[in-house]
Coordinates of C-alpha atoms in Angstrom, one line a residue:
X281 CA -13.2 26.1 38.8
X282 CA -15.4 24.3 35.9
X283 CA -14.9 20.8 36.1
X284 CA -17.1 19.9 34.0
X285 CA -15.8 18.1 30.5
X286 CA -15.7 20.3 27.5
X287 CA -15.1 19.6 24.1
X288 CA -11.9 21.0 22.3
X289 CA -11.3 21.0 18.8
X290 CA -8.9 18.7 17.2
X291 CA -7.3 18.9 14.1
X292 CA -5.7 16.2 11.9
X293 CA -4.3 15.5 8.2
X294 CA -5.9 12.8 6.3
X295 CA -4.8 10.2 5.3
X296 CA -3.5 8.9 9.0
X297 CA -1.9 6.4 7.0
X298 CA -0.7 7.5 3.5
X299 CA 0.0 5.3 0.9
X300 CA -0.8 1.4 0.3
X301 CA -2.6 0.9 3.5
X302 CA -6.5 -0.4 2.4
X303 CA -9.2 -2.3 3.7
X304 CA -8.7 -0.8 7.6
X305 CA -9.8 -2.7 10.6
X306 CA -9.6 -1.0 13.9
X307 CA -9.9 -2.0 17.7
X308 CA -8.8 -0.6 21.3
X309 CA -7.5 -2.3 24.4
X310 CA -7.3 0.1 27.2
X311 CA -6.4 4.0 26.0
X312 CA -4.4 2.5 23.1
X313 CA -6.2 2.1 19.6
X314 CA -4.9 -0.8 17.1
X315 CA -5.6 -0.9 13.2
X316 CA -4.3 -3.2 10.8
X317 CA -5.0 -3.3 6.8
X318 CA -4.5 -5.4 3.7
X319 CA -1.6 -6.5 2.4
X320 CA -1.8 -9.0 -0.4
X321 CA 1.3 -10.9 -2.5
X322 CA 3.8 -9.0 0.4
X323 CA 5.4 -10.4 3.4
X324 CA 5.4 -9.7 6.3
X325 CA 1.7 -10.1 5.9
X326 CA -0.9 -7.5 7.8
X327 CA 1.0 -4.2 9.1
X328 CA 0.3 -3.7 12.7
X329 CA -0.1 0.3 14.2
X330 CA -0.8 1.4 17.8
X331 CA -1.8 4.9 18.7
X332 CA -2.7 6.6 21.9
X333 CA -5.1 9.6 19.4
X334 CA -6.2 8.0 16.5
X335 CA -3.9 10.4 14.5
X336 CA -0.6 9.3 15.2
X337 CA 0.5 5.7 14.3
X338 CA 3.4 4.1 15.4
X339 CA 3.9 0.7 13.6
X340 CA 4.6 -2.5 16.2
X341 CA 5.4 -5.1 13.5
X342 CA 3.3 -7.5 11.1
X343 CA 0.7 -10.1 12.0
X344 CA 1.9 -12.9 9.9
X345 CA 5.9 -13.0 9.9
X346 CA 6.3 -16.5 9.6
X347 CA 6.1 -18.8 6.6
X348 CA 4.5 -21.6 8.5
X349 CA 1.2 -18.5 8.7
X350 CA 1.7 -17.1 5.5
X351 CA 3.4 -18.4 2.3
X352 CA 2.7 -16.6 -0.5
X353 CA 5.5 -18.3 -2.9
X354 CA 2.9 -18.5 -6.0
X355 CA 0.5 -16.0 -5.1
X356 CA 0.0 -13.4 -8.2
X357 CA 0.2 -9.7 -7.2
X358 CA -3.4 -8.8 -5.4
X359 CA -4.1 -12.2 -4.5
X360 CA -3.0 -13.3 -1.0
X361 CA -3.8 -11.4 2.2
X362 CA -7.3 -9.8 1.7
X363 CA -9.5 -7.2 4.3
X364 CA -8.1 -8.6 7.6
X365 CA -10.5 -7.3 11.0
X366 CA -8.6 -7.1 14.7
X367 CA -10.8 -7.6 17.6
X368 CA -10.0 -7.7 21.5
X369 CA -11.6 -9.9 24.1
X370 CA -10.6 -9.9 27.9
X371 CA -7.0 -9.8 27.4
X372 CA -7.0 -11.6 23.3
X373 CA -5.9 -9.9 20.2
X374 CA -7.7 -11.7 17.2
X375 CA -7.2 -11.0 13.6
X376 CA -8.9 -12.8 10.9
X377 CA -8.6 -12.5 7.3
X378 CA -8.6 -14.7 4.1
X379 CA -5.9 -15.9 2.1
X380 CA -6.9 -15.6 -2.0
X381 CA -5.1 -18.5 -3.7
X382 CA -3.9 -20.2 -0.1
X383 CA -5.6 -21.3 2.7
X384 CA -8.4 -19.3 2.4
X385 CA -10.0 -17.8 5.6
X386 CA -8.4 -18.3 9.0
X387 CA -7.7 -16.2 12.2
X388 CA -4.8 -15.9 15.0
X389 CA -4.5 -14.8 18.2
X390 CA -2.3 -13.0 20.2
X391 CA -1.7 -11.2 24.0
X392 CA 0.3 -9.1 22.4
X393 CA -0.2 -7.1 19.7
X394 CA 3.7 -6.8 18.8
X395 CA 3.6 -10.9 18.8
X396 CA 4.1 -13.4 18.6
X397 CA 1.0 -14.5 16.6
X398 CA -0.8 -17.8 16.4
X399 CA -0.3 -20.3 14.0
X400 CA -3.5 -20.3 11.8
X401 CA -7.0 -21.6 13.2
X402 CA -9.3 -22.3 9.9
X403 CA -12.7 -21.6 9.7
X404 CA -14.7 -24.1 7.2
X405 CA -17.4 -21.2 5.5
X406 CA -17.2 -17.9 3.4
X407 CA -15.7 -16.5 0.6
X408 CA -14.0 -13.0 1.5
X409 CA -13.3 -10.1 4.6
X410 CA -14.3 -12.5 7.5
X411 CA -15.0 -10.1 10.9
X412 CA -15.8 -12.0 14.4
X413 CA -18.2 -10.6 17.2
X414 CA -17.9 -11.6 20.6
X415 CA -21.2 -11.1 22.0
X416 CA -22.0 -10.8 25.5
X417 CA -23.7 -14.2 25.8
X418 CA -20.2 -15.8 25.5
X419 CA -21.4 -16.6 21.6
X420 CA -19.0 -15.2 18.6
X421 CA -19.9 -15.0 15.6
X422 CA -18.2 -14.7 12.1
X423 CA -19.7 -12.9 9.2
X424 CA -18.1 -13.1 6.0
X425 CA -18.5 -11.9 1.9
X426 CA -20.0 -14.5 0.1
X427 CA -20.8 -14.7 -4.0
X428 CA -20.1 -12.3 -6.3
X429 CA -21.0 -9.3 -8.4
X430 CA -24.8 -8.7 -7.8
X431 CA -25.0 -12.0 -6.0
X432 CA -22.4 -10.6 -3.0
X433 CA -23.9 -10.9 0.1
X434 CA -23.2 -11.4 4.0
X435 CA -23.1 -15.3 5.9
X436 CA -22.8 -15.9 9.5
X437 CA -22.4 -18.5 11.7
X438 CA -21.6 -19.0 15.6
X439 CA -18.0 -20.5 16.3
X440 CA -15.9 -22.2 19.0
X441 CA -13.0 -19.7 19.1
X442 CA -10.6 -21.9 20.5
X443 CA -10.4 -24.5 17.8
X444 CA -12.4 -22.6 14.7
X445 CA -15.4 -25.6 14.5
X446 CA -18.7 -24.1 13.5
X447 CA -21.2 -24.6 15.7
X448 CA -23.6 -23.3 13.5
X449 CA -24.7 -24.1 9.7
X450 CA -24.4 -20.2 7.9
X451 CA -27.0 -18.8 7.4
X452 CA -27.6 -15.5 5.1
X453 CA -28.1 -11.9 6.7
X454 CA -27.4 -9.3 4.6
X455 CA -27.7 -8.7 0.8
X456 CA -27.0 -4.6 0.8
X457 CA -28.4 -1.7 -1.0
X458 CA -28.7 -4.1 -4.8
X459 CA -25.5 -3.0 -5.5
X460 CA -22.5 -4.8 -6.3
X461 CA -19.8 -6.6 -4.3
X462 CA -21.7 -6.2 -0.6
X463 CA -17.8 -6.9 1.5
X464 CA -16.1 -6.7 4.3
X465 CA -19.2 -6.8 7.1
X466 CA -19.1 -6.2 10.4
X467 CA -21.4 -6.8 13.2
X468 CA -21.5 -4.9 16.2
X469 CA -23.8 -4.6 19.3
X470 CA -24.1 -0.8 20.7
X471 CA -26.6 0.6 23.1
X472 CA -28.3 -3.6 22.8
X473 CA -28.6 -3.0 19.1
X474 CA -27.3 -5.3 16.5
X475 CA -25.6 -3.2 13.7
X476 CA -24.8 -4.6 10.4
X477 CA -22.2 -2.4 8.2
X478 CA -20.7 -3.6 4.8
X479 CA -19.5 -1.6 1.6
X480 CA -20.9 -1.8 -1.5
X481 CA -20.9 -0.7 -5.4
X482 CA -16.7 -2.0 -5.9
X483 CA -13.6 0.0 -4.8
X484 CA -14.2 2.7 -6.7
X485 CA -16.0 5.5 -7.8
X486 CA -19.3 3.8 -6.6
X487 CA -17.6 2.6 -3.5
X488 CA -20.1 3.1 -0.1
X489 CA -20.4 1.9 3.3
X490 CA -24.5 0.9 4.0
X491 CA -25.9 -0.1 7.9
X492 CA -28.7 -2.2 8.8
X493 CA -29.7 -2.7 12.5
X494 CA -32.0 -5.6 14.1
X495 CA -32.5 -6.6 17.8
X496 CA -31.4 -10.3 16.6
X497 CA -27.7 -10.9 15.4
X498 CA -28.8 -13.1 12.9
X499 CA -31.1 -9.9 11.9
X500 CA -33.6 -9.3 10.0
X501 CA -31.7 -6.4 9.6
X502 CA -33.5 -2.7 9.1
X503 CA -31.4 -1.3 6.1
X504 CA -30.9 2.7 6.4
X505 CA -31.9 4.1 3.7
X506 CA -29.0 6.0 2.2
X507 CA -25.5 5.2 2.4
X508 CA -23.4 6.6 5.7
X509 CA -20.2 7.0 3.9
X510 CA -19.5 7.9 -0.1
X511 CA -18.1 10.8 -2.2
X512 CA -19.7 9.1 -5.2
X513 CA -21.6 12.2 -5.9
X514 CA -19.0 14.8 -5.3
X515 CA -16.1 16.4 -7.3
X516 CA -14.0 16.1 -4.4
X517 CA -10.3 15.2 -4.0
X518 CA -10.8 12.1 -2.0
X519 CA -12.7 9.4 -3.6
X520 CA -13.8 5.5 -3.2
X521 CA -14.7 5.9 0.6
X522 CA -16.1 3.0 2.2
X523 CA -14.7 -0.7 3.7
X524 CA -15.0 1.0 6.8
X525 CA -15.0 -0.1 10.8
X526 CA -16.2 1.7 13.8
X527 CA -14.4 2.1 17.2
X528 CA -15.3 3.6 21.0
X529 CA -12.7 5.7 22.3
X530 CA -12.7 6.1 26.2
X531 CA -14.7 9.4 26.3
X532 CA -17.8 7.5 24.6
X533 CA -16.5 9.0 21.5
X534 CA -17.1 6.9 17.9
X535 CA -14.7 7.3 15.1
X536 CA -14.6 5.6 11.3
X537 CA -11.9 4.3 9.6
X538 CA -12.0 3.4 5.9
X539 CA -10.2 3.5 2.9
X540 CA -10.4 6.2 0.1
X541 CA -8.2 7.3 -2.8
X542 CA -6.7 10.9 -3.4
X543 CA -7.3 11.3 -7.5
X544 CA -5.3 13.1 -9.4
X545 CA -7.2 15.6 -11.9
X546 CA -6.4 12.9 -14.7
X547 CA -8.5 10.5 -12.3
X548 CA -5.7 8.0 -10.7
X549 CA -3.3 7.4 -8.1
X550 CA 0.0 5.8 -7.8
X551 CA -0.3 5.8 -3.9
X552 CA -3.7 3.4 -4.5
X553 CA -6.1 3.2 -1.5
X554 CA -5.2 4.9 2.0
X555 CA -6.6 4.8 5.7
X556 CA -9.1 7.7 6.6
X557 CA -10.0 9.0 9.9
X558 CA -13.4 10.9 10.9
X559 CA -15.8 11.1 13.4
X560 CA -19.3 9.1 14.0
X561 CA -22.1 11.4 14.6
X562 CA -25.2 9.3 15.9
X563 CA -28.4 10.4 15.0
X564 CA -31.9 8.7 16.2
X565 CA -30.3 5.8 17.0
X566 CA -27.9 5.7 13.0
X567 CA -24.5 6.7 12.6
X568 CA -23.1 8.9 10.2
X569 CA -19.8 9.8 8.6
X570 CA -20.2 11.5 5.6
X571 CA -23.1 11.0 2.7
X572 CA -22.1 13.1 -0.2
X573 CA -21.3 16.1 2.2
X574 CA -17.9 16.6 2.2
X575 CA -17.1 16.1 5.4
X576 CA -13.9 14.2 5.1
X577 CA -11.2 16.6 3.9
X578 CA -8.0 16.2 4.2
X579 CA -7.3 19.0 6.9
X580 CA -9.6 18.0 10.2
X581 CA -11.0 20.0 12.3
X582 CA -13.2 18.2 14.8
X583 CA -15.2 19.1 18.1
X584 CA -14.8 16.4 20.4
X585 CA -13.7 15.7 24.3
X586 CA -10.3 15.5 24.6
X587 CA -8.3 12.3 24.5
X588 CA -4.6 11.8 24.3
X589 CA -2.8 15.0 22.5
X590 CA -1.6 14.9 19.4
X591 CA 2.4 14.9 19.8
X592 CA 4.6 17.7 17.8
X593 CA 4.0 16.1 13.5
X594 CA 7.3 14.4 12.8
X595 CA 8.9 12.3 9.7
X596 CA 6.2 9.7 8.3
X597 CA 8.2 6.0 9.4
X598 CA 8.8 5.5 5.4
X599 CA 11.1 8.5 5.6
X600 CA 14.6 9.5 6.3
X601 CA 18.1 7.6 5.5
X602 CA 18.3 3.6 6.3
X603 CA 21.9 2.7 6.7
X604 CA 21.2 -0.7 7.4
X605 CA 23.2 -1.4 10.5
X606 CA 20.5 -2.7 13.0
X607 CA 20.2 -6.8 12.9
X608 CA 16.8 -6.0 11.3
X609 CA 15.0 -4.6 8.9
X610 CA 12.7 -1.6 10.0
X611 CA 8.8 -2.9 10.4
X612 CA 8.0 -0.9 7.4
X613 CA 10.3 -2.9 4.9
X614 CA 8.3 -5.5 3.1
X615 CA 9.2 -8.6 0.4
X616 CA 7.4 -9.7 -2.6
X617 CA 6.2 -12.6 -1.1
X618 CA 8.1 -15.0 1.4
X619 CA 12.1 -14.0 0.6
X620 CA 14.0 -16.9 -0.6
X621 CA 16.8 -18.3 1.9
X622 CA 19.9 -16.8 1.1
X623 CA 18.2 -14.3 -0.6
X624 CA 18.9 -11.0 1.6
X625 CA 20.8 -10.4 4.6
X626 CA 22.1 -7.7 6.8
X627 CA 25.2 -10.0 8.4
X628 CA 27.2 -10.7 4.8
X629 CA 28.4 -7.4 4.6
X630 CA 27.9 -5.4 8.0
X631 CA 26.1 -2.0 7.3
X632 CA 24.8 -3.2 4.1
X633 CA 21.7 -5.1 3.1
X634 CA 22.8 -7.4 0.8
X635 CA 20.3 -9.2 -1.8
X636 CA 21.2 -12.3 -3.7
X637 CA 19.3 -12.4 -6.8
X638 CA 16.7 -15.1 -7.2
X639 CA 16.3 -17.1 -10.8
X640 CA 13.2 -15.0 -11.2
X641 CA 12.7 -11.1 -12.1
X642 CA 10.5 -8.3 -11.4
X643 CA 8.2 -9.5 -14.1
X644 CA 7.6 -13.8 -12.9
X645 CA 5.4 -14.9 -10.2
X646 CA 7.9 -16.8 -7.3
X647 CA 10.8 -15.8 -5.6
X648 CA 12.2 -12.4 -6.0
X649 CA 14.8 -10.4 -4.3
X650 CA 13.2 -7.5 -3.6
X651 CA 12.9 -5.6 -0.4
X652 CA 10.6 -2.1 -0.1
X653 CA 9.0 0.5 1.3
X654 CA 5.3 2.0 0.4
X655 CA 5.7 5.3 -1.7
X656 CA 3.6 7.9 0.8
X657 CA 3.8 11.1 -1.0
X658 CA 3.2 11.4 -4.6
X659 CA 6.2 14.0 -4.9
X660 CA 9.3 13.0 -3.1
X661 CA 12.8 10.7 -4.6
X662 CA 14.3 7.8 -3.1
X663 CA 17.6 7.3 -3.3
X664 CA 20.3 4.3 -2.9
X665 CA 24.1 3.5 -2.9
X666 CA 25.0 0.1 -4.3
X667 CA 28.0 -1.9 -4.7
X668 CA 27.4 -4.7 -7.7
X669 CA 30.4 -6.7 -9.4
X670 CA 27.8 -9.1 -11.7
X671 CA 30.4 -11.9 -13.5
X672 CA 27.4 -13.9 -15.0
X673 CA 25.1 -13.1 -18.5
X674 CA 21.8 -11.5 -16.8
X675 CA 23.0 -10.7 -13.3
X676 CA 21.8 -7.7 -12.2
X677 CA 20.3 -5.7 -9.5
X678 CA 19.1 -1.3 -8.8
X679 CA 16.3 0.0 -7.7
X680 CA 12.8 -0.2 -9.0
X681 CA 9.3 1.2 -8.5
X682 CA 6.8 -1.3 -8.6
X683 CA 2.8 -2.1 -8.7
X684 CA 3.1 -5.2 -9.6
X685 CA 4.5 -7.9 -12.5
X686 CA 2.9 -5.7 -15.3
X687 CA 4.1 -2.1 -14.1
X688 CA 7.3 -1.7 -12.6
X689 CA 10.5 1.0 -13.5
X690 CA 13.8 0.0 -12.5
X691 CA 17.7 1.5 -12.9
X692 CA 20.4 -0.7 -12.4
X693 CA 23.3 -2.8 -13.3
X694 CA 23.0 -5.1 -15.5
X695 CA 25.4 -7.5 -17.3
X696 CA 25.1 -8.3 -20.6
X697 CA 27.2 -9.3 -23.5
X698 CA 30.4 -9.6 -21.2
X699 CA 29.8 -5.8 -20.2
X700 CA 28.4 -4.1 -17.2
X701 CA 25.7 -2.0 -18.4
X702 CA 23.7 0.8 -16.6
X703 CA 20.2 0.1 -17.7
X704 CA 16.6 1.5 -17.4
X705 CA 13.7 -0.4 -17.9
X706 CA 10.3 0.2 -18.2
X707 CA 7.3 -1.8 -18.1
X708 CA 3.8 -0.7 -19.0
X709 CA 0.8 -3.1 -19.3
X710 CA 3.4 -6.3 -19.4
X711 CA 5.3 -5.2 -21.8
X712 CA 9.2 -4.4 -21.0
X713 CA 11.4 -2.1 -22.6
X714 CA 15.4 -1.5 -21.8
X715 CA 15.2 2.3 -23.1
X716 CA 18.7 3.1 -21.5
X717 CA 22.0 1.0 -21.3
X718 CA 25.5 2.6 -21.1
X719 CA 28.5 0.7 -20.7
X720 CA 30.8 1.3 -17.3
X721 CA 33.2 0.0 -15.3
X722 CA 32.1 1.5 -12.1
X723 CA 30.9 -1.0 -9.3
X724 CA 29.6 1.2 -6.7
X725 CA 26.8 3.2 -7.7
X726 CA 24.1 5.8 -7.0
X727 CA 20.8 5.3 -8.1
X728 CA 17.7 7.9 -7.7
X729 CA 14.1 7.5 -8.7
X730 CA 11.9 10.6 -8.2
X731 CA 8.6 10.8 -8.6
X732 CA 6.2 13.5 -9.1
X733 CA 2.1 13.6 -9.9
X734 CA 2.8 12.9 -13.9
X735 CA 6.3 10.6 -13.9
X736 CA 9.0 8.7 -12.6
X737 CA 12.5 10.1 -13.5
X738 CA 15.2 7.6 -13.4
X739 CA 19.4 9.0 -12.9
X740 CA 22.5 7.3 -11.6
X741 CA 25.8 9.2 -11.0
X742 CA 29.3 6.9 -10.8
X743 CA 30.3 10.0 -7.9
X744 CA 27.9 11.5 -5.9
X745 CA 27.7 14.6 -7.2
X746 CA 27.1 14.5 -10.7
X747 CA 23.5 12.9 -12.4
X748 CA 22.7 11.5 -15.3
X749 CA 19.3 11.2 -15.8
X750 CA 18.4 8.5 -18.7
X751 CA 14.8 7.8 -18.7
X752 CA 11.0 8.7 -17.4
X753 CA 8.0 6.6 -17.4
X754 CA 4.4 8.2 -17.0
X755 CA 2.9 8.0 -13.5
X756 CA -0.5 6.8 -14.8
X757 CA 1.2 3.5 -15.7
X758 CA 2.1 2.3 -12.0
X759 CA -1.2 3.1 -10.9
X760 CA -4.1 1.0 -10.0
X761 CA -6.2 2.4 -12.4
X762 CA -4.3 1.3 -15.4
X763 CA -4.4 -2.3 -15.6
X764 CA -5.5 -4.4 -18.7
X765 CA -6.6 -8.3 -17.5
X766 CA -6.8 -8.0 -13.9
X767 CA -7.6 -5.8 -11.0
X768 CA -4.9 -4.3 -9.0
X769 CA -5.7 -3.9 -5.4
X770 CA -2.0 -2.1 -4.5
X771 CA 0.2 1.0 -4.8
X772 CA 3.1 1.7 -5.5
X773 CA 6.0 0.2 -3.3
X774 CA 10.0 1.2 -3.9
X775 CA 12.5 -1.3 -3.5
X776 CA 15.5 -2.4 -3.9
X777 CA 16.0 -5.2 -6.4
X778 CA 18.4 -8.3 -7.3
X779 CA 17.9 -11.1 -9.9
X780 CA 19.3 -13.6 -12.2
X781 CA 17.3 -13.5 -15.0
X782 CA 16.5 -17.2 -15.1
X783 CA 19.1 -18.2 -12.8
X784 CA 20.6 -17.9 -9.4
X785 CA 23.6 -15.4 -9.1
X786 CA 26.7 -16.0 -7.9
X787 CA 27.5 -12.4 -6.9
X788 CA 25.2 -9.9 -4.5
X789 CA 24.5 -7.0 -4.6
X790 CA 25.1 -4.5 -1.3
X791 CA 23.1 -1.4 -0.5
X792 CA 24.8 0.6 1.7
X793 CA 21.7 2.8 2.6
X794 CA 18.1 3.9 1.2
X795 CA 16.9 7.5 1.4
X796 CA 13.1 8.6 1.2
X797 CA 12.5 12.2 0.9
X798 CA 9.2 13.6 0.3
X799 CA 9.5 17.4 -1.9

C-alpha cells in the first residue's frame, strides 16, 4: 500500500458566497477556516462563515450585533462598516474594520468566533481597510489605506493589542503600482519573508491585487512587477477581481479570496460584488492567482491534497420558506441600520414577524422597518403573506427590493385617501413613482417579487392562487452600476417593509412567512 500523499482534484462553484458579500477577509483556527466581509449601512454588522473546505460556508452569526459596537442610525447607504480583516492568535479572534461616518477604525476580539464580541478598542491612525499582523517577535502591526485617488497609499504602525495605544508614529510603506485607490493591505510573513498585498485601480473594471516583499515589515518593499490577480484585460464573465487575502490550509496549501462581479452582457449586476475562491500557486518565491489568464471560472477544477470533503451541494442559507416561529431571526436576516425599539418582533403575534412602521420610508436616512435577505441568484422570486389593517393617512407596509435610498421597488398596502390601496412603487435615480394603486378591502395578502437578468416583476393575489401582476422596473436600475451622485458599494437585498410616511404607525404589519426560490 502507497502511503504516500497524492493530490486529488477538487471541484467547486464560484462564487462560494453569492451575492452582496465584498471586501473578503479570511483566517483559520485549527482545520476550520473563518471569513468575514463588508457590510456597510446594515446591522447586524460583518457576517461571520465557518467552513471545514473552503467551499462550503455555514454562517455562525455577525461580528457587531450590538448598538453599543455598531450604530449606524445616520449612516447613508455605503457608508458605515467598510473592508473588515479577521485574524487569530493563540486562542484570539480579532477583526478590525473602519466605520465611515462613525467611529472610524477600531477592532474586537473574541474566543469565539460565534461571540460574544468585544466592545470596540480604537486605534488613533489611518483612513480605510485596517489589517493587523502578529509577528513572531510578540510585535503587531496595523497597516491601513491612507489618502485618496492617486495619493492612496499604505501606513503602519506597531500597537499594544490590549488597549489599541500606538506605540509607534506611522510611517509610510507602500504606494502601489501608480494606480488609484492602493486599499485594503495586508502584511504577511511566509517562509521569513515580509509580503505586502493591496488592490489597486478602484472596484471595478481596473480593479487588481499587486505584492511587494521585503525582509523588513516596515519594507522597503520589492513590488512584483505585474499584478497577481485581475480580469481587466479579458472578456470574461467575472470581472473587478482584487481586495483579496491569502490563507494556509493544514496540507501547506495557499488559497485567495477576493471579491469580483458576474457582469451581465449589458455590463452590470444587481447581485454587486461576491466572495471568490482559488488557489495560490508560488512561483520563485511570488504568488499567483490569476493575471489576465482566466483562471478563475466559475466551475473549479483544482489539483490539490485533499482536505475536508466537500459535503453533498444543498439549498444556499438565503433560500427556502421562513415561517418565523423560532425566537430569532435566522443569521442571514439583516436591518437597515440599527432597528428601532418597537419596531419588529417575533413575540406580538407568534409565528409572525411583525414590523411596526418607523416615521421614515424606504427613501430617508434613519430608522426604517425593514428586515432582509441578500438576493443570491439573479433569477429566482421571493414571496410573502402579510396581514396589514393600516387606519392612519400613509401607513403602509409590502415587500421591496432595495439598493439603497435611490433604487428600491416595493408592492404593498398602502392607505391613502381613507382607502386601502395595493400599490407599486418604483424608484430610479431618487426619483419615486406610484405606477399601480387599486383599491381593496382585503387585509391579508400575498405579495411576490421575481426577478430575472433584465427586471423586477411585481404581483399580489387577495387568494393564493390567482396573480395580478401590476408593474416591472428594469434590473439595471437596482444595480451598482447605475448611480448618479454617489458610489454604491451594495447589492441588492429583499425585505420586508413597514413605515409611516412621516409618522409612527399605530397598526403593524404581520408576515406570516418569506419564501426565496431561485429559477
Amino acid at each position: 500500500m502507497n502511503n504516500q500523499l497524492v493530490s486529488q482534484t477538487i471541484r467547486y462553484s464560484n462564487p462560494i458566497l453569492p451575492g452582496f458579500y465584498p471586501d473578503p477577509s479570511i483566517t483559520r483556527a485549527g482545520e476550520y477556516f473563518y471569513l468575514i466581509c463588508s457590510s456597510f449601512e446594515y446591522f447586524p454588522g460583518v457576517p461571520i462563515f465557518r467552513s471545514r473546505n473552503l467551499i462550503q460556508w455555514e454562517q455562525v452569526g455577525h461580528v457587531l450585533n450590538r448598538p453599543n459596537q455598531l450604530d449606524l442610525t445616520d449612516r447613508k447607504s455605503s457608508d458605515g462598516i467598510y473592508a473588515p480583516s479577521i485574524r487569530y492568535f493563540e486562542g484570539t479572534f480579532y477583526m478590525i474594520t473602519t466605520d465611515v461616518g462613525g467611529i472610524r477604525n477600531f477592532y474586537v476580539t473574541a474566543t469565539d468566533p460565534a461571540g460574544p464580541w468585544s466592545d470596540p478598542i480604537h486605534i488613533p491612525y489611518g483612513g480605510i481597510d485596517p489589517s493587523l499582523f502578529f509577528d513572531d517577535d510578540d510585535k503587531v502591526y496595523v497597516t491601513a489605506q491612507q489618502g485618496a485617488d492617486y495619493d492612496s497609499h499604505a501606513i503602519q504602525y506597531e500597537i499594544n493589542i490590549a488597549t489599541g495605544e500606538a506605540l509607534s508614529e506611522p510611517q509610510v510603506v507602500w504606494r502601489g503600482d501608480g494606480g488609484p485607490w492602493t486599499e485594503g493591505p495586508h502584511l504577511y510573513k511566509i517562509n521569513g519573508i515580509y509580503y505586502m498585498m493591496s488592490a489597486s485601480g478602484g472596484t471595478a473594471k481596473e480593479h487588481r491585487e499587486i505584492i511587494g516583499r521585503s525582509n523588513n515589515p516596515y519594507g522597503p518593499f520589492e513590488r512584483y512587477p505585474e499584478p497577481i490577480l485581475t480580469h481587466r484585460g479579458l472578456d470574461h464573465p467575472i470581472q473587478y477581481l482584487g481586495h483579496a487575502d491569502l490563507v494556509e490550509d493544514v496540507k501547506g496549501n495557499w488559497w485567495a479570496v477576493f471579491l469580483g462581479v458576474r457582469l451581465t452582457e449589458d455590463g452590470y449586476s444587481v447581485l454587486g460584488r461576491e466572495t471568490f475562491l482559488a488557489p495560490v500557486i508560488w512561483k520563485d518565491g511570488w504568488p499567483h492567482i490569476d493575471n489576465n489568464e482566466g483562471s478563475v471560472k466559475l466551475e473549479m477544477s483544482v489539483a490539490r491534497l485533499p482536505t475536508a470533503a466537500p459535503e453533498a451541494p444543498g439549498a444556499d442559507a438565503g433560500e427556502g420558506r421562513n415561517h418565523f416561529a423560532a425566537d430569532h431571526l435566522e443569521p442571514e436576516w439583516i436591518f437597515v441600520r440599527n432597528p428601532a425599539d418597537g419596531s419588529y418582533s417575533l413575540d406580538e403575534a407568534p409565528g409572525s414577524l411583525t414590523l411596526r412602521g418607523q416615521a421614515a420610508g424606504l427613501g430617508d436616512v434613519g430608522w426604517i422597518a425593514f428586515a432582509g435577505k441578500r438576493q443570491q441568484h439573479t433569477q429566482a422570486s421571493f414571496t410573502t403573506c402579510m396581514s396589514f389593517a393600516p387606519t392612519a393617512e400613509g401607513e403602509e407596509a409590502g415587500l421591496c427590493a432595495r439598493r439603497d435610498e435611490d433604487a428600491h421597488y416595493e408592492i404593498g398596502l398602502l392607505r391613502s385617501g381613507d382607502r386601502n390601496r395595493v400599490m407599486a412603487r418604483l424608484t430610479i435615480r431618487g426619483e419615486s413613482q406610484i405606477v399601480y394603486e387599486d383599491e381593496t378591502e382585503a387585509e391579508r395578502l400575498l405579495l411576490r417579487i421575481e426577478a430575472t437578468e433584465d427586471e423586477y416583476a411585481l404581483s399580489y393575489s387577495e387568494d393564493g392562487e390567482n396573480w395580478s401582476s401590476i408593474a416591472t422596473g428594469p434590473a439595471r436600475a437596482l444595480s451598482p452600476e447605475d448611480f448618479v451622485n454617489k458610489m454604491c458599494f451594495t447589492g441588492v437585498v429583499i425585505g420586508l417593509y413597514a413605515t409611516g410616511n412621516g409618522r409612527l404607525s399605530g397598526v403593524p404589519a404581520h408576515f406570516d412567512w418569506f419564501k426565496y426560490q431561485a429559477k
